[in-house]
Amino acid sequence: MRILGIETSCDETAAAIVEDGVRLLANVVASQTEIHARYGGIVPELASRQHVRQIGPTAEAAVEGAGGGWDAVSAVAVTHGPGLAGSLIVGVNAAKGLAASLGVPLVGVNHLEGHIYASWVHAGDGGALPAPAPEFPLMCLVVSGGHTDLIQMRGHCSYRRVGRTRDDAAGEAFDKTARVLGLGFPGGPAIQRAAVGAPRTDPLPRAWLADTDDFSFSGLKTALLRRAREEGVYPPPPGGADPVRVSALARAFQEAAVDVIAAKTIAAAERHGCRGILVGGGVAASQHLREELERRTAMPLTFPPTGLSTDNGAMIAACAFYRLRAGDRAGWDLDVLPGLRLG
Ligand code: KG4
Ligand code: ZN
C-alpha cells in the first residue's frame, strides 16, 4: 500500500510517498521560509500563491523519487485542516485531481493527527523505528507554530484532548520572541542557536495554570518584550543590540517555555494514566525540550525522526494508512476545515 501524502496547510508545499504506513520512500518539501522571512512571519496570500506554483512539481518529484511511477500509488492523502484556508484549498484540490485521475481512494487527514503519526515513519530507507513502537494509552504533545495541545491517544485514530493553549501557541511565542530579539524567522531554531553557551540572566515568569492541563504563553511573551525594552535590546539601538544580552534573553525565554511544557506534559501523562509520551510538531525539534523531558521522566518518550517534526507529507501519508485501515475514505466533496481540532 503506497500512499502519496500532500501537505499545504501553512508555508511548506510538501509531498511524500510512504509504504504500509511506515516505510518512507520519498519526501519532498518545497520550503517558503525565505519568502516569508522578509516579513518576520507567514503572509497567507503569498503562501497560497506559492503553493499553486509548487504543488505540481513537488508531487511529481515525490512519485519519481519513490520509483514505480504513478501506477504504484494506491491512495492519495491530503491535509484538509487545520491551517490557512487559502493554503489548504490548493492541496485538497490537487489531491482530488490526482486521486480522480488515478482512480484511487482519497483520504482527508487532520494536520494534528499527522504530526502524531510522523513518529510511526521509519527513519531512512526502510530502516527500523528509532525506538520501539509506542504503547497506548499515550499522552501526545502536539506543539507547533499554530498549536499546543495535549491529546490522550487511546489507540490508533482514537483521541481525547485534555489540554490546549489558551492564547499563543508555543511555536508562535518562539517566533515572536525571535522577532523582538532580531534573530530571524523561524524563531525556534534561531533561539536554540542563540541560547547555546549564553550566560544565565534573571528568569522569566512561568504561567503554570495549576489544576488544568492548559497552557498560556502570552504572559511570557509580554515579559520578554518588557525585559528586552529595559535592557536596550528592543527596539534595536543604532549599531545593533548587544549580542550577549540577546543570547541571555533567548536562553531565559527557551528555559521558561520548555520548563512549563515539559512539566505539564509529564504531569498530564501521569494524571491520565498514560504509558508513554509522544511529541509532535515543529517545536518537537527543540533539543532543550527533548533533554528536559528525558531528564525529568522515566516514561518512554517518542519523537519524530529527524526532519519529520516540521510540516511534511510523510506524516500525512502515514496517518492515512491507519485511517484507510479503519475504513475512512473521503468523498469528492472533501472540504477544507481551517479550524479543525483533534479529540
Ligand atoms: O509544525 P510546524 O512546521 O508548522 C505548524 O504547523 O505550525 O511548526 C513550526 C514551528 C515554528 O513556530 C518554529 O519556530 C518551531 O516550530 N520550531 C521550534 C524549533 N524548530 C522549529 N521551536 C523551538 N525549538 C526548535 N528547535
Ligand atoms: Zn504543523
PDB file of N, CA and C and ligand atoms in Angstrom, residues 7 9-10 111-112 115 142 144-147 281-282 309-312 315, ligand 2:
ATOM      1  N   GLU A   7       0.724  17.919   1.786  1.00  0.00           N
ATOM      2  CA  GLU A   7       0.563  18.837   2.927  1.00  0.00           C
ATOM      3  C   GLU A   7       0.830  20.266   2.446  1.00  0.00           C
ATOM      4  N   SER A   9      -0.827  23.019   4.480  1.00  0.00           N
ATOM      5  CA  SER A   9      -1.689  23.772   5.399  1.00  0.00           C
ATOM      6  C   SER A   9      -1.121  25.121   5.798  1.00  0.00           C
ATOM      7  N   CYS A  10       0.192  25.264   5.667  1.00  0.00           N
ATOM      8  CA  CYS A  10       0.799  26.503   6.139  1.00  0.00           C
ATOM      9  C   CYS A  10       1.790  27.033   5.094  1.00  0.00           C
ATOM     10  N   HIS A 111      -4.274  17.649  10.221  1.00  0.00           N
ATOM     11  CA  HIS A 111      -2.856  18.000  10.326  1.00  0.00           C
ATOM     12  C   HIS A 111      -2.257  17.612  11.692  1.00  0.00           C
ATOM     13  N   LEU A 112      -3.038  17.781  12.753  1.00  0.00           N
ATOM     14  CA  LEU A 112      -2.540  17.476  14.102  1.00  0.00           C
ATOM     15  C   LEU A 112      -2.330  15.977  14.275  1.00  0.00           C
ATOM     16  N   HIS A 115       0.888  15.104  12.624  1.00  0.00           N
ATOM     17  CA  HIS A 115       2.080  15.339  13.457  1.00  0.00           C
ATOM     18  C   HIS A 115       2.319  14.160  14.408  1.00  0.00           C
ATOM     19  N   VAL A 142       1.232  17.940  20.970  1.00  0.00           N
ATOM     20  CA  VAL A 142       1.369  18.457  19.608  1.00  0.00           C
ATOM     21  C   VAL A 142       1.664  19.941  19.729  1.00  0.00           C
ATOM     22  N   SER A 144       3.397  23.288  17.944  1.00  0.00           N
ATOM     23  CA  SER A 144       3.886  23.848  16.680  1.00  0.00           C
ATOM     24  C   SER A 144       3.669  25.348  16.662  1.00  0.00           C
ATOM     25  N   GLY A 145       3.745  25.932  15.461  1.00  0.00           N
ATOM     26  CA  GLY A 145       3.538  27.367  15.332  1.00  0.00           C
ATOM     27  C   GLY A 145       2.074  27.749  15.518  1.00  0.00           C
ATOM     28  N   GLY A 146       1.173  26.792  15.346  1.00  0.00           N
ATOM     29  CA  GLY A 146      -0.244  27.100  15.436  1.00  0.00           C
ATOM     30  C   GLY A 146      -0.954  26.415  16.596  1.00  0.00           C
ATOM     31  N   HIS A 147      -0.291  25.433  17.247  1.00  0.00           N
ATOM     32  CA  HIS A 147      -0.988  24.623  18.249  1.00  0.00           C
ATOM     33  C   HIS A 147      -0.106  24.246  19.417  1.00  0.00           C
ATOM     34  N   GLY A 281       5.100  17.903  16.025  1.00  0.00           N
ATOM     35  CA  GLY A 281       5.004  19.311  15.641  1.00  0.00           C
ATOM     36  C   GLY A 281       6.376  19.968  15.637  1.00  0.00           C
ATOM     37  N   GLY A 282       6.433  21.145  15.019  1.00  0.00           N
ATOM     38  CA  GLY A 282       7.714  21.814  14.809  1.00  0.00           C
ATOM     39  C   GLY A 282       8.575  21.960  16.055  1.00  0.00           C
ATOM     40  N   SER A 309       9.685  16.565  12.114  1.00  0.00           N
ATOM     41  CA  SER A 309       8.958  17.316  13.149  1.00  0.00           C
ATOM     42  C   SER A 309       8.153  18.424  12.498  1.00  0.00           C
ATOM     43  N   THR A 310       8.794  19.188  11.637  1.00  0.00           N
ATOM     44  CA  THR A 310       8.087  20.278  10.965  1.00  0.00           C
ATOM     45  C   THR A 310       7.232  19.686   9.839  1.00  0.00           C
ATOM     46  N   ASP A 311       6.368  20.522   9.261  1.00  0.00           N
ATOM     47  CA  ASP A 311       5.366  20.051   8.305  1.00  0.00           C
ATOM     48  C   ASP A 311       5.977  19.270   7.136  1.00  0.00           C
ATOM     49  N   ASN A 312       5.378  18.132   6.822  1.00  0.00           N
ATOM     50  CA  ASN A 312       5.863  17.301   5.716  1.00  0.00           C
ATOM     51  C   ASN A 312       4.722  16.411   5.224  1.00  0.00           C
ATOM     52  N   MET A 315       4.131  12.453   7.149  1.00  0.00           N
ATOM     53  CA  MET A 315       3.257  12.267   8.316  1.00  0.00           C
ATOM     54  C   MET A 315       1.787  12.141   7.881  1.00  0.00           C
TER      55      MET A 315
HETATM   56 ZN    ZN B   2       2.395  21.622  11.614  1.00  0.00          ZN
END
